[in-house]
Amino acid sequence: MVYVLLAEGFELVEAMAPVDILRRAKVEVRTVGVTGKTVKASNGVPVTADIEIAGAVTEGLDCIVLPGGLPGTVNLEKSGEVRGLIDFCQREGKLIGAICAAPSILAHKGLLKGREATAFPSFQKDVEEGGGRLSEEFVCRDGQFITARGMGVSTSFGLELAAALTSPETAAGIKTGIQFA
C-alpha cells in the first residue's frame, strides 16, 4: 500500500499524477489528509482525502509519497505523524518518494546524507546542506529514496515509483498507454 500525504498547500499535480499512475499499475494507493479530510492544494483546489492521518497504519505500508508545494511542504514537515511515517519507512527499508520542495524534509532529517537526490532548484541547497549529493537528473533514485525536481516531472516521478513498486515493464506499459514522450 502507498500513502500519498496531502497537507494544506500541496502541489496538486505532484500528488495526483503519481496517484493516477500507481492506480494504473494496480498498486493500492490512499491519499492521506494530514491537515484534515478535505485539503486545499496550493492553487486552491479542494481534494477529499481517502483517509485522515489519524487513520494511517503502517501494517502493509510499502511506500509514502511527499508532494511539494508551499506551504504544503512546511505543513508536512511540522506534522509529528508524517515524521513518524518517514521514520518507519526509513527504518524498515520502505520506499520514500519526495518531489519539488519535499526532499528538503528528508534532508533536514539527515536521511539523504551520502545519497544522490534532487529537488526544486531553490531547495537543492537543503539537499546539499543535509549531506546529499545533488543529482543533475530530474528524477533520481538512490536506494529507497526517489526524489524529483517539480511539477513538470510529476509523470516521470510517478512512473519511477511504479517501476520500483511493480516492475520496469509495468511502468513502460503505462508510459506507452498514456502516450508519455
PDB file of N, CA and C in Angstrom, residues 34-125:
ATOM      1  N   VAL A  34      -3.411  15.167   5.880  1.00  0.00           N
ATOM      2  CA  VAL A  34      -2.600  15.477   7.051  1.00  0.00           C
ATOM      3  C   VAL A  34      -3.227  16.618   7.842  1.00  0.00           C
ATOM      4  N   THR A  35      -3.847  17.552   7.143  1.00  0.00           N
ATOM      5  CA  THR A  35      -4.416  18.739   7.804  1.00  0.00           C
ATOM      6  C   THR A  35      -5.941  18.722   7.769  1.00  0.00           C
ATOM      7  N   GLY A  36      -6.529  17.546   7.548  1.00  0.00           N
ATOM      8  CA  GLY A  36      -7.977  17.402   7.528  1.00  0.00           C
ATOM      9  C   GLY A  36      -8.405  16.456   6.424  1.00  0.00           C
ATOM     10  N   LYS A  37      -9.685  16.134   6.397  1.00  0.00           N
ATOM     11  CA  LYS A  37     -10.218  15.223   5.375  1.00  0.00           C
ATOM     12  C   LYS A  37     -10.238  15.897   4.007  1.00  0.00           C
ATOM     13  N   THR A  38     -10.602  17.177   3.971  1.00  0.00           N
ATOM     14  CA  THR A  38     -10.546  17.951   2.736  1.00  0.00           C
ATOM     15  C   THR A  38      -9.357  18.888   2.849  1.00  0.00           C
ATOM     16  N   VAL A  39      -8.489  18.813   1.849  1.00  0.00           N
ATOM     17  CA  VAL A  39      -7.238  19.564   1.872  1.00  0.00           C
ATOM     18  C   VAL A  39      -7.176  20.432   0.615  1.00  0.00           C
ATOM     19  N   LYS A  40      -6.872  21.710   0.789  1.00  0.00           N
ATOM     20  CA  LYS A  40      -6.743  22.597  -0.365  1.00  0.00           C
ATOM     21  C   LYS A  40      -5.319  22.563  -0.898  1.00  0.00           C
ATOM     22  N   ALA A  41      -5.231  22.388  -2.227  1.00  0.00           N
ATOM     23  CA  ALA A  41      -3.942  22.442  -2.896  1.00  0.00           C
ATOM     24  C   ALA A  41      -3.451  23.891  -2.920  1.00  0.00           C
ATOM     25  N   SER A  42      -2.211  24.070  -3.319  1.00  0.00           N
ATOM     26  CA  SER A  42      -1.630  25.413  -3.364  1.00  0.00           C
ATOM     27  C   SER A  42      -2.374  26.333  -4.322  1.00  0.00           C
ATOM     28  N   ASN A  43      -3.073  25.755  -5.303  1.00  0.00           N
ATOM     29  CA  ASN A  43      -3.848  26.555  -6.255  1.00  0.00           C
ATOM     30  C   ASN A  43      -5.307  26.714  -5.830  1.00  0.00           C
ATOM     31  N   GLY A  44      -5.632  26.269  -4.625  1.00  0.00           N
ATOM     32  CA  GLY A  44      -6.971  26.439  -4.074  1.00  0.00           C
ATOM     33  C   GLY A  44      -7.950  25.316  -4.365  1.00  0.00           C
ATOM     34  N   VAL A  45      -7.554  24.313  -5.145  1.00  0.00           N
ATOM     35  CA  VAL A  45      -8.448  23.194  -5.459  1.00  0.00           C
ATOM     36  C   VAL A  45      -8.589  22.306  -4.227  1.00  0.00           C
ATOM     37  N   PRO A  46      -9.833  22.083  -3.756  1.00  0.00           N
ATOM     38  CA  PRO A  46     -10.014  21.196  -2.607  1.00  0.00           C
ATOM     39  C   PRO A  46      -9.992  19.727  -3.042  1.00  0.00           C
ATOM     40  N   VAL A  47      -9.323  18.898  -2.269  1.00  0.00           N
ATOM     41  CA  VAL A  47      -9.250  17.466  -2.540  1.00  0.00           C
ATOM     42  C   VAL A  47      -9.705  16.734  -1.286  1.00  0.00           C
ATOM     43  N   THR A  48     -10.634  15.811  -1.452  1.00  0.00           N
ATOM     44  CA  THR A  48     -11.079  14.989  -0.334  1.00  0.00           C
ATOM     45  C   THR A  48     -10.191  13.759  -0.254  1.00  0.00           C
ATOM     46  N   ALA A  49      -9.470  13.627   0.834  1.00  0.00           N
ATOM     47  CA  ALA A  49      -8.549  12.507   1.030  1.00  0.00           C
ATOM     48  C   ALA A  49      -9.323  11.225   1.319  1.00  0.00           C
ATOM     49  N   ASP A  50      -8.705  10.105   1.004  1.00  0.00           N
ATOM     50  CA  ASP A  50      -9.311   8.802   1.300  1.00  0.00           C
ATOM     51  C   ASP A  50      -9.428   8.592   2.806  1.00  0.00           C
ATOM     52  N   ILE A  51      -8.377   8.977   3.532  1.00  0.00           N
ATOM     53  CA  ILE A  51      -8.368   8.844   4.990  1.00  0.00           C
ATOM     54  C   ILE A  51      -7.661  10.060   5.591  1.00  0.00           C
ATOM     55  N   GLU A  52      -7.856  10.262   6.882  1.00  0.00           N
ATOM     56  CA  GLU A  52      -7.098  11.279   7.593  1.00  0.00           C
ATOM     57  C   GLU A  52      -5.893  10.613   8.243  1.00  0.00           C
ATOM     58  N   ILE A  53      -4.898  11.419   8.564  1.00  0.00           N
ATOM     59  CA  ILE A  53      -3.638  10.909   9.109  1.00  0.00           C
ATOM     60  C   ILE A  53      -3.852  10.078  10.375  1.00  0.00           C
ATOM     61  N   ALA A  54      -4.851  10.397  11.168  1.00  0.00           N
ATOM     62  CA  ALA A  54      -5.115   9.640  12.395  1.00  0.00           C
ATOM     63  C   ALA A  54      -5.466   8.179  12.087  1.00  0.00           C
ATOM     64  N   GLY A  55      -5.975   7.901  10.881  1.00  0.00           N
ATOM     65  CA  GLY A  55      -6.332   6.542  10.496  1.00  0.00           C
ATOM     66  C   GLY A  55      -5.234   5.802   9.757  1.00  0.00           C
ATOM     67  N   ALA A  56      -4.084   6.430   9.597  1.00  0.00           N
ATOM     68  CA  ALA A  56      -2.981   5.799   8.874  1.00  0.00           C
ATOM     69  C   ALA A  56      -2.327   4.726   9.743  1.00  0.00           C
ATOM     70  N   VAL A  57      -2.080   3.584   9.147  1.00  0.00           N
ATOM     71  CA  VAL A  57      -1.412   2.481   9.834  1.00  0.00           C
ATOM     72  C   VAL A  57      -0.178   2.069   9.033  1.00  0.00           C
ATOM     73  N   THR A  58       0.768   1.450   9.691  1.00  0.00           N
ATOM     74  CA  THR A  58       1.986   1.041   8.990  1.00  0.00           C
ATOM     75  C   THR A  58       1.916  -0.397   8.485  1.00  0.00           C
ATOM     76  N   GLU A  59       0.963  -1.164   8.966  1.00  0.00           N
ATOM     77  CA  GLU A  59       0.832  -2.549   8.506  1.00  0.00           C
ATOM     78  C   GLU A  59       0.496  -2.556   7.011  1.00  0.00           C
ATOM     79  N   GLY A  60       1.319  -3.236   6.232  1.00  0.00           N
ATOM     80  CA  GLY A  60       1.104  -3.315   4.795  1.00  0.00           C
ATOM     81  C   GLY A  60       1.590  -2.107   4.016  1.00  0.00           C
ATOM     82  N   LEU A  61       2.205  -1.152   4.686  1.00  0.00           N
ATOM     83  CA  LEU A  61       2.690   0.054   4.017  1.00  0.00           C
ATOM     84  C   LEU A  61       3.994  -0.245   3.283  1.00  0.00           C
ATOM     85  N   ASP A  62       4.025   0.063   1.981  1.00  0.00           N
ATOM     86  CA  ASP A  62       5.204  -0.158   1.152  1.00  0.00           C
ATOM     87  C   ASP A  62       5.935   1.121   0.789  1.00  0.00           C
ATOM     88  N   CYS A  63       5.212   2.252   0.834  1.00  0.00           N
ATOM     89  CA  CYS A  63       5.781   3.493   0.326  1.00  0.00           C
ATOM     90  C   CYS A  63       4.963   4.679   0.807  1.00  0.00           C
ATOM     91  N   ILE A  64       5.649   5.813   1.014  1.00  0.00           N
ATOM     92  CA  ILE A  64       4.954   7.074   1.204  1.00  0.00           C
ATOM     93  C   ILE A  64       5.435   8.042   0.130  1.00  0.00           C
ATOM     94  N   VAL A  65       4.550   8.940  -0.267  1.00  0.00           N
ATOM     95  CA  VAL A  65       4.879   9.960  -1.260  1.00  0.00           C
ATOM     96  C   VAL A  65       4.617  11.321  -0.634  1.00  0.00           C
ATOM     97  N   LEU A  66       5.629  12.185  -0.711  1.00  0.00           N
ATOM     98  CA  LEU A  66       5.558  13.533  -0.173  1.00  0.00           C
ATOM     99  C   LEU A  66       5.525  14.522  -1.334  1.00  0.00           C
ATOM    100  N   PRO A  67       4.346  15.071  -1.676  1.00  0.00           N
ATOM    101  CA  PRO A  67       4.299  16.098  -2.710  1.00  0.00           C
ATOM    102  C   PRO A  67       4.894  17.394  -2.170  1.00  0.00           C
ATOM    103  N   GLY A  68       5.363  18.231  -3.068  1.00  0.00           N
ATOM    104  CA  GLY A  68       5.874  19.535  -2.671  1.00  0.00           C
ATOM    105  C   GLY A  68       4.769  20.559  -2.627  1.00  0.00           C
ATOM    106  N   GLY A  69       5.138  21.783  -2.936  1.00  0.00           N
ATOM    107  CA  GLY A  69       4.207  22.898  -2.862  1.00  0.00           C
ATOM    108  C   GLY A  69       4.401  23.642  -1.556  1.00  0.00           C
ATOM    109  N   LEU A  70       3.997  24.886  -1.595  1.00  0.00           N
ATOM    110  CA  LEU A  70       4.089  25.720  -0.395  1.00  0.00           C
ATOM    111  C   LEU A  70       2.748  26.342  -0.106  1.00  0.00           C
ATOM    112  N   PRO A  71       2.302  26.287   1.104  1.00  0.00           N
ATOM    113  CA  PRO A  71       3.031  25.845   2.297  1.00  0.00           C
ATOM    114  C   PRO A  71       2.901  24.353   2.589  1.00  0.00           C
ATOM    115  N   GLY A  72       2.491  23.554   1.609  1.00  0.00           N
ATOM    116  CA  GLY A  72       2.292  22.131   1.843  1.00  0.00           C
ATOM    117  C   GLY A  72       3.493  21.419   2.439  1.00  0.00           C
ATOM    118  N   THR A  73       4.683  21.711   1.899  1.00  0.00           N
ATOM    119  CA  THR A  73       5.889  21.061   2.408  1.00  0.00           C
ATOM    120  C   THR A  73       6.130  21.426   3.867  1.00  0.00           C
ATOM    121  N   VAL A  74       5.957  22.697   4.201  1.00  0.00           N
ATOM    122  CA  VAL A  74       6.126  23.148   5.588  1.00  0.00           C
ATOM    123  C   VAL A  74       5.123  22.430   6.487  1.00  0.00           C
ATOM    124  N   ASN A  75       3.894  22.305   6.022  1.00  0.00           N
ATOM    125  CA  ASN A  75       2.851  21.639   6.817  1.00  0.00           C
ATOM    126  C   ASN A  75       3.119  20.151   6.978  1.00  0.00           C
ATOM    127  N   LEU A  76       3.692  19.504   5.955  1.00  0.00           N
ATOM    128  CA  LEU A  76       4.086  18.101   6.105  1.00  0.00           C
ATOM    129  C   LEU A  76       5.174  17.971   7.162  1.00  0.00           C
ATOM    130  N   GLU A  77       6.193  18.829   7.050  1.00  0.00           N
ATOM    131  CA  GLU A  77       7.357  18.696   7.932  1.00  0.00           C
ATOM    132  C   GLU A  77       7.013  18.937   9.392  1.00  0.00           C
ATOM    133  N   LYS A  78       6.062  19.813   9.663  1.00  0.00           N
ATOM    134  CA  LYS A  78       5.752  20.085  11.071  1.00  0.00           C
ATOM    135  C   LYS A  78       4.798  19.058  11.685  1.00  0.00           C
ATOM    136  N   SER A  79       4.309  18.100  10.896  1.00  0.00           N
ATOM    137  CA  SER A  79       3.415  17.062  11.405  1.00  0.00           C
ATOM    138  C   SER A  79       4.206  15.918  12.045  1.00  0.00           C
ATOM    139  N   GLY A  80       3.967  15.683  13.318  1.00  0.00           N
ATOM    140  CA  GLY A  80       4.599  14.562  14.012  1.00  0.00           C
ATOM    141  C   GLY A  80       4.227  13.223  13.394  1.00  0.00           C
ATOM    142  N   GLU A  81       2.985  13.101  12.932  1.00  0.00           N
ATOM    143  CA  GLU A  81       2.552  11.841  12.303  1.00  0.00           C
ATOM    144  C   GLU A  81       3.304  11.584  11.007  1.00  0.00           C
ATOM    145  N   VAL A  82       3.515  12.645  10.218  1.00  0.00           N
ATOM    146  CA  VAL A  82       4.274  12.499   8.972  1.00  0.00           C
ATOM    147  C   VAL A  82       5.714  12.115   9.289  1.00  0.00           C
ATOM    148  N   ARG A  83       6.326  12.795  10.245  1.00  0.00           N
ATOM    149  CA  ARG A  83       7.706  12.453  10.624  1.00  0.00           C
ATOM    150  C   ARG A  83       7.783  10.997  11.093  1.00  0.00           C
ATOM    151  N   GLY A  84       6.755  10.541  11.789  1.00  0.00           N
ATOM    152  CA  GLY A  84       6.724   9.151  12.231  1.00  0.00           C
ATOM    153  C   GLY A  84       6.640   8.167  11.075  1.00  0.00           C
ATOM    154  N   LEU A  85       5.835   8.493  10.061  1.00  0.00           N
ATOM    155  CA  LEU A  85       5.742   7.625   8.879  1.00  0.00           C
ATOM    156  C   LEU A  85       7.061   7.603   8.113  1.00  0.00           C
ATOM    157  N   ILE A  86       7.723   8.750   8.014  1.00  0.00           N
ATOM    158  CA  ILE A  86       9.028   8.797   7.357  1.00  0.00           C
ATOM    159  C   ILE A  86      10.012   7.917   8.127  1.00  0.00           C
ATOM    160  N   ASP A  87      10.035   8.048   9.442  1.00  0.00           N
ATOM    161  CA  ASP A  87      10.949   7.245  10.263  1.00  0.00           C
ATOM    162  C   ASP A  87      10.672   5.756  10.098  1.00  0.00           C
ATOM    163  N   PHE A  88       9.392   5.383  10.099  1.00  0.00           N
ATOM    164  CA  PHE A  88       9.034   3.971   9.909  1.00  0.00           C
ATOM    165  C   PHE A  88       9.559   3.461   8.568  1.00  0.00           C
ATOM    166  N   CYS A  89       9.279   4.195   7.502  1.00  0.00           N
ATOM    167  CA  CYS A  89       9.703   3.748   6.169  1.00  0.00           C
ATOM    168  C   CYS A  89      11.218   3.656   6.071  1.00  0.00           C
ATOM    169  N   GLN A  90      11.910   4.645   6.606  1.00  0.00           N
ATOM    170  CA  GLN A  90      13.371   4.631   6.564  1.00  0.00           C
ATOM    171  C   GLN A  90      13.906   3.420   7.323  1.00  0.00           C
ATOM    172  N   ARG A  91      13.418   3.203   8.509  1.00  0.00           N
ATOM    173  CA  ARG A  91      13.879   2.101   9.368  1.00  0.00           C
ATOM    174  C   ARG A  91      13.594   0.732   8.745  1.00  0.00           C
ATOM    175  N   GLU A  92      12.423   0.609   8.106  1.00  0.00           N
ATOM    176  CA  GLU A  92      12.001  -0.683   7.550  1.00  0.00           C
ATOM    177  C   GLU A  92      12.427  -0.887   6.097  1.00  0.00           C
ATOM    178  N   GLY A  93      13.141   0.082   5.520  1.00  0.00           N
ATOM    179  CA  GLY A  93      13.600  -0.047   4.136  1.00  0.00           C
ATOM    180  C   GLY A  93      12.497   0.127   3.111  1.00  0.00           C
ATOM    181  N   LYS A  94      11.430   0.794   3.484  1.00  0.00           N
ATOM    182  CA  LYS A  94      10.306   1.044   2.569  1.00  0.00           C
ATOM    183  C   LYS A  94      10.641   2.236   1.675  1.00  0.00           C
ATOM    184  N   LEU A  95       9.996   2.292   0.535  1.00  0.00           N
ATOM    185  CA  LEU A  95      10.237   3.349  -0.436  1.00  0.00           C
ATOM    186  C   LEU A  95       9.676   4.677   0.056  1.00  0.00           C
ATOM    187  N   ILE A  96      10.439   5.754  -0.175  1.00  0.00           N
ATOM    188  CA  ILE A  96      10.002   7.110   0.151  1.00  0.00           C
ATOM    189  C   ILE A  96      10.195   7.960  -1.093  1.00  0.00           C
ATOM    190  N   GLY A  97       9.107   8.540  -1.582  1.00  0.00           N
ATOM    191  CA  GLY A  97       9.173   9.435  -2.727  1.00  0.00           C
ATOM    192  C   GLY A  97       8.926  10.862  -2.267  1.00  0.00           C
ATOM    193  N   ALA A  98       9.711  11.796  -2.794  1.00  0.00           N
ATOM    194  CA  ALA A  98       9.548  13.210  -2.441  1.00  0.00           C
ATOM    195  C   ALA A  98       9.859  14.046  -3.677  1.00  0.00           C
ATOM    196  N   ILE A  99       9.028  15.043  -3.928  1.00  0.00           N
ATOM    197  CA  ILE A  99       9.166  15.852  -5.130  1.00  0.00           C
ATOM    198  C   ILE A  99       9.113  17.338  -4.794  1.00  0.00           C
ATOM    199  N   CYS A 100       9.813  18.126  -5.587  1.00  0.00           N
ATOM    200  CA  CYS A 100       9.811  19.588  -5.521  1.00  0.00           C
ATOM    201  C   CYS A 100      10.493  20.063  -4.241  1.00  0.00           C
ATOM    202  N   ALA A 101       9.766  20.684  -3.342  1.00  0.00           N
ATOM    203  CA  ALA A 101      10.336  21.159  -2.082  1.00  0.00           C
ATOM    204  C   ALA A 101      10.441  20.037  -1.051  1.00  0.00           C
ATOM    205  N   ALA A 102       9.657  18.972  -1.208  1.00  0.00           N
ATOM    206  CA  ALA A 102       9.568  17.925  -0.183  1.00  0.00           C
ATOM    207  C   ALA A 102      10.865  17.159   0.091  1.00  0.00           C
ATOM    208  N   PRO A 103      11.796  17.004  -0.868  1.00  0.00           N
ATOM    209  CA  PRO A 103      13.061  16.364  -0.487  1.00  0.00           C
ATOM    210  C   PRO A 103      13.791  17.100   0.640  1.00  0.00           C
ATOM    211  N   SER A 104      13.477  18.384   0.816  1.00  0.00           N
ATOM    212  CA  SER A 104      14.095  19.139   1.913  1.00  0.00           C
ATOM    213  C   SER A 104      13.738  18.529   3.272  1.00  0.00           C
ATOM    214  N   ILE A 105      12.553  17.952   3.387  1.00  0.00           N
ATOM    215  CA  ILE A 105      12.147  17.307   4.642  1.00  0.00           C
ATOM    216  C   ILE A 105      13.098  16.151   4.955  1.00  0.00           C
ATOM    217  N   LEU A 106      13.392  15.349   3.935  1.00  0.00           N
ATOM    218  CA  LEU A 106      14.295  14.206   4.115  1.00  0.00           C
ATOM    219  C   LEU A 106      15.705  14.691   4.437  1.00  0.00           C
ATOM    220  N   ALA A 107      16.120  15.767   3.772  1.00  0.00           N
ATOM    221  CA  ALA A 107      17.451  16.332   4.024  1.00  0.00           C
ATOM    222  C   ALA A 107      17.565  16.858   5.448  1.00  0.00           C
ATOM    223  N   HIS A 108      16.523  17.557   5.911  1.00  0.00           N
ATOM    224  CA  HIS A 108      16.554  18.091   7.279  1.00  0.00           C
ATOM    225  C   HIS A 108      16.633  16.981   8.315  1.00  0.00           C
ATOM    226  N   LYS A 109      16.093  15.807   7.998  1.00  0.00           N
ATOM    227  CA  LYS A 109      16.146  14.668   8.919  1.00  0.00           C
ATOM    228  C   LYS A 109      17.472  13.899   8.792  1.00  0.00           C
ATOM    229  N   GLY A 110      18.335  14.315   7.852  1.00  0.00           N
ATOM    230  CA  GLY A 110      19.620  13.648   7.669  1.00  0.00           C
ATOM    231  C   GLY A 110      19.538  12.357   6.877  1.00  0.00           C
ATOM    232  N   LEU A 111      18.404  12.101   6.223  1.00  0.00           N
ATOM    233  CA  LEU A 111      18.211  10.831   5.527  1.00  0.00           C
ATOM    234  C   LEU A 111      18.874  10.778   4.149  1.00  0.00           C
ATOM    235  N   LEU A 112      19.259  11.925   3.607  1.00  0.00           N
ATOM    236  CA  LEU A 112      19.881  11.949   2.278  1.00  0.00           C
ATOM    237  C   LEU A 112      21.402  12.010   2.353  1.00  0.00           C
ATOM    238  N   LYS A 113      21.946  11.955   3.551  1.00  0.00           N
ATOM    239  CA  LYS A 113      23.402  12.029   3.736  1.00  0.00           C
ATOM    240  C   LYS A 113      24.087  10.920   2.931  1.00  0.00           C
ATOM    241  N   GLY A 114      24.991  11.339   2.048  1.00  0.00           N
ATOM    242  CA  GLY A 114      25.737  10.380   1.228  1.00  0.00           C
ATOM    243  C   GLY A 114      24.949   9.815   0.062  1.00  0.00           C
ATOM    244  N   ARG A 115      23.710  10.270  -0.122  1.00  0.00           N
ATOM    245  CA  ARG A 115      22.855   9.755  -1.199  1.00  0.00           C
ATOM    246  C   ARG A 115      22.724  10.783  -2.313  1.00  0.00           C
ATOM    247  N   GLU A 116      22.459  10.278  -3.499  1.00  0.00           N
ATOM    248  CA  GLU A 116      22.175  11.149  -4.636  1.00  0.00           C
ATOM    249  C   GLU A 116      20.690  11.500  -4.595  1.00  0.00           C
ATOM    250  N   ALA A 117      20.389  12.787  -4.754  1.00  0.00           N
ATOM    251  CA  ALA A 117      18.996  13.251  -4.695  1.00  0.00           C
ATOM    252  C   ALA A 117      18.870  14.559  -5.460  1.00  0.00           C
ATOM    253  N   THR A 118      17.630  14.941  -5.697  1.00  0.00           N
ATOM    254  CA  THR A 118      17.355  16.219  -6.342  1.00  0.00           C
ATOM    255  C   THR A 118      16.155  16.866  -5.669  1.00  0.00           C
ATOM    256  N   ALA A 119      15.884  18.096  -6.043  1.00  0.00           N
ATOM    257  CA  ALA A 119      14.764  18.866  -5.501  1.00  0.00           C
ATOM    258  C   ALA A 119      14.544  20.060  -6.420  1.00  0.00           C
ATOM    259  N   PHE A 120      13.487  20.807  -6.168  1.00  0.00           N
ATOM    260  CA  PHE A 120      13.260  22.050  -6.896  1.00  0.00           C
ATOM    261  C   PHE A 120      14.499  22.929  -6.704  1.00  0.00           C
ATOM    262  N   PRO A 121      14.931  23.665  -7.737  1.00  0.00           N
ATOM    263  CA  PRO A 121      16.190  24.408  -7.630  1.00  0.00           C
ATOM    264  C   PRO A 121      16.379  25.224  -6.349  1.00  0.00           C
ATOM    265  N   SER A 122      15.350  25.903  -5.869  1.00  0.00           N
ATOM    266  CA  SER A 122      15.529  26.711  -4.659  1.00  0.00           C
ATOM    267  C   SER A 122      15.629  25.864  -3.382  1.00  0.00           C
ATOM    268  N   PHE A 123      15.420  24.554  -3.486  1.00  0.00           N
ATOM    269  CA  PHE A 123      15.549  23.652  -2.333  1.00  0.00           C
ATOM    270  C   PHE A 123      16.734  22.699  -2.479  1.00  0.00           C
ATOM    271  N   GLN A 124      17.489  22.834  -3.578  1.00  0.00           N
ATOM    272  CA  GLN A 124      18.647  21.962  -3.774  1.00  0.00           C
ATOM    273  C   GLN A 124      19.722  22.193  -2.714  1.00  0.00           C
ATOM    274  N   LYS A 125      19.807  23.419  -2.210  1.00  0.00           N
ATOM    275  CA  LYS A 125      20.782  23.724  -1.142  1.00  0.00           C
ATOM    276  C   LYS A 125      20.483  22.893   0.105  1.00  0.00           C
TER     277      LYS A 125
END
